[in-house]
Amino acid sequence: MPPLPLTAPPKPETYRVPFIYTHTQVKALLSATARCHSPGVELSADTLRMLLILLYATGTTVDELLSVRTSDLDLRRCEINLNATACRRGRVLPISAQLRDLLSEYLRSLRSSSRDVHLLRSSVGQALNRKSLCVRFRRLRNLADVGMGPHGQTPRLQDFRSTFAVHRIKYWIASGADLNVLLPALSAYMGYARLTKAEEFLAFTPERFRSELERLAIGRARPAWKTDEALMTFLTRL
């Protein structure tokens, strides 16, 4: 009997628990940028600090942020235009007035005559290399004394995205906001295809909010977020 042509079974999907930075750790990392120097990596402390602030304040991916150019900023309207990538659709992010002011100060420090260059670039004006950036971040992490997570996770740059979502949800719960309305908006803001994607971050909220989270359990009746006119207006602008 000839051998049967069998295909190898697909590898099971593995889920890496993200590292959620605390507010203290975020502040320690920002403070350590002034002391973080790495030979061979042409990256100023101001650019490294601005990178961390943008990752934490917008929840974008590292690749999305590295592709942002100065022409993508509309500081008058407090907006950042994110171009489409291979994995994520393009969208326009509204930002806070505080972040706008920090960006304005950072742009003044660049002293570039061109109006269309990479927002985050090396000291010699080149686009940042992600591999070199991760090398610098490992050094920064050690300087700030940010160690492994409770599940053995190594803190990474991309974990600022999950931290952004978890900290937003924690703030909303503490302030008594309606998560049934805000979670779809958070999913769209972060560029997820499914407007329920942000609900996965509820698993990383503190246990003291468990009673509030149980109200959002699957199977319970929820108000239809599509009927919220203000929310729909916000989603269509992204």
PDB file of C-alpha atoms in Angstrom, residues 111-189:
ATOM      1  CA  ARG A 111      15.093  72.058  14.379  1.00  0.00           C
ATOM      2  CA  SER A 112      14.419  70.459  11.008  1.00  0.00           C
ATOM      3  CA  SER A 113      13.855  72.562   7.916  1.00  0.00           C
ATOM      4  CA  SER A 114      11.730  69.850   6.284  1.00  0.00           C
ATOM      5  CA  ARG A 115       8.006  69.572   6.995  1.00  0.00           C
ATOM      6  CA  ASP A 116       7.823  65.886   6.067  1.00  0.00           C
ATOM      7  CA  VAL A 117      10.329  63.743   7.980  1.00  0.00           C
ATOM      8  CA  HIS A 118       9.930  60.854  10.399  1.00  0.00           C
ATOM      9  CA  LEU A 119       8.658  62.118  13.731  1.00  0.00           C
ATOM     10  CA  LEU A 120      10.905  59.686  15.614  1.00  0.00           C
ATOM     11  CA  ARG A 121      14.316  59.369  14.011  1.00  0.00           C
ATOM     12  CA  SER A 122      17.951  58.861  14.890  1.00  0.00           C
ATOM     13  CA  SER A 123      20.361  61.615  15.817  1.00  0.00           C
ATOM     14  CA  VAL A 124      21.607  61.607  12.211  1.00  0.00           C
ATOM     15  CA  GLY A 125      18.094  61.983  10.767  1.00  0.00           C
ATOM     16  CA  GLN A 126      17.462  58.374   9.734  1.00  0.00           C
ATOM     17  CA  ALA A 127      14.359  56.283  10.429  1.00  0.00           C
ATOM     18  CA  LEU A 128      14.648  54.240  13.617  1.00  0.00           C
ATOM     19  CA  ASN A 129      15.539  50.578  13.324  1.00  0.00           C
ATOM     20  CA  ARG A 130      13.247  48.474  15.497  1.00  0.00           C
ATOM     21  CA  LYS A 131      15.944  45.945  16.370  1.00  0.00           C
ATOM     22  CA  SER A 132      18.331  48.657  17.564  1.00  0.00           C
ATOM     23  CA  LEU A 133      15.465  50.306  19.418  1.00  0.00           C
ATOM     24  CA  CYS A 134      14.758  47.105  21.349  1.00  0.00           C
ATOM     25  CA  VAL A 135      18.447  46.907  22.313  1.00  0.00           C
ATOM     26  CA  ARG A 136      18.266  50.427  23.726  1.00  0.00           C
ATOM     27  CA  PHE A 137      15.023  49.630  25.562  1.00  0.00           C
ATOM     28  CA  ARG A 138      16.582  46.608  27.277  1.00  0.00           C
ATOM     29  CA  ARG A 139      19.279  48.901  28.635  1.00  0.00           C
ATOM     30  CA  LEU A 140      16.657  51.422  29.709  1.00  0.00           C
ATOM     31  CA  ARG A 141      14.665  48.692  31.430  1.00  0.00           C
ATOM     32  CA  ASN A 142      17.703  47.678  33.472  1.00  0.00           C
ATOM     33  CA  LEU A 143      18.466  51.273  34.446  1.00  0.00           C
ATOM     34  CA  ALA A 144      14.873  51.778  35.613  1.00  0.00           C
ATOM     35  CA  ASP A 145      14.979  48.471  37.519  1.00  0.00           C
ATOM     36  CA  VAL A 146      11.879  47.107  35.777  1.00  0.00           C
ATOM     37  CA  GLY A 147      12.102  43.338  36.239  1.00  0.00           C
ATOM     38  CA  MET A 148      10.141  40.311  35.107  1.00  0.00           C
ATOM     39  CA  GLY A 149       6.370  40.125  35.446  1.00  0.00           C
ATOM     40  CA  PRO A 150       4.428  37.819  37.806  1.00  0.00           C
ATOM     41  CA  HIS A 151       4.069  35.227  35.031  1.00  0.00           C
ATOM     42  CA  GLY A 152       7.702  35.439  33.947  1.00  0.00           C
ATOM     43  CA  GLN A 153       7.018  37.981  31.204  1.00  0.00           C
ATOM     44  CA  THR A 154       9.888  40.105  29.959  1.00  0.00           C
ATOM     45  CA  PRO A 155       8.849  43.781  29.695  1.00  0.00           C
ATOM     46  CA  ARG A 156       8.805  44.822  26.040  1.00  0.00           C
ATOM     47  CA  LEU A 157       8.123  48.003  24.115  1.00  0.00           C
ATOM     48  CA  GLN A 158       4.940  46.561  22.611  1.00  0.00           C
ATOM     49  CA  ASP A 159       3.552  45.954  26.102  1.00  0.00           C
ATOM     50  CA  PHE A 160       2.883  49.678  26.398  1.00  0.00           C
ATOM     51  CA  ARG A 161      -0.090  49.037  24.103  1.00  0.00           C
ATOM     52  CA  SER A 162      -1.718  46.640  26.563  1.00  0.00           C
ATOM     53  CA  THR A 163      -0.778  48.933  29.457  1.00  0.00           C
ATOM     54  CA  PHE A 164      -2.563  51.824  27.751  1.00  0.00           C
ATOM     55  CA  ALA A 165      -5.782  49.785  27.481  1.00  0.00           C
ATOM     56  CA  VAL A 166      -5.671  48.398  31.028  1.00  0.00           C
ATOM     57  CA  HIS A 167      -4.967  51.779  32.607  1.00  0.00           C
ATOM     58  CA  ARG A 168      -7.822  53.354  30.643  1.00  0.00           C
ATOM     59  CA  ILE A 169     -10.244  50.658  31.788  1.00  0.00           C
ATOM     60  CA  LYS A 170      -9.098  50.945  35.418  1.00  0.00           C
ATOM     61  CA  TYR A 171      -9.674  54.701  35.302  1.00  0.00           C
ATOM     62  CA  TRP A 172     -13.127  54.300  33.774  1.00  0.00           C
ATOM     63  CA  ILE A 173     -14.169  51.740  36.377  1.00  0.00           C
ATOM     64  CA  ALA A 174     -12.913  53.895  39.240  1.00  0.00           C
ATOM     65  CA  SER A 175     -14.805  56.906  37.868  1.00  0.00           C
ATOM     66  CA  GLY A 176     -18.031  54.944  37.352  1.00  0.00           C
ATOM     67  CA  ALA A 177     -18.063  55.260  33.564  1.00  0.00           C
ATOM     68  CA  ASP A 178     -20.212  52.998  31.353  1.00  0.00           C
ATOM     69  CA  LEU A 179     -17.862  50.363  29.897  1.00  0.00           C
ATOM     70  CA  ASN A 180     -20.592  49.099  27.576  1.00  0.00           C
ATOM     71  CA  VAL A 181     -20.209  52.373  25.702  1.00  0.00           C
ATOM     72  CA  LEU A 182     -16.479  52.972  26.133  1.00  0.00           C
ATOM     73  CA  LEU A 183     -15.062  49.524  25.295  1.00  0.00           C
ATOM     74  CA  PRO A 184     -16.230  49.606  21.629  1.00  0.00           C
ATOM     75  CA  ALA A 185     -14.719  53.088  21.344  1.00  0.00           C
ATOM     76  CA  LEU A 186     -11.447  51.813  22.841  1.00  0.00           C
ATOM     77  CA  SER A 187     -11.358  48.923  20.356  1.00  0.00           C
ATOM     78  CA  ALA A 188     -11.803  51.297  17.416  1.00  0.00           C
ATOM     79  CA  TYR A 189      -9.277  53.776  18.797  1.00  0.00           C
TER      80      TYR A 189
END
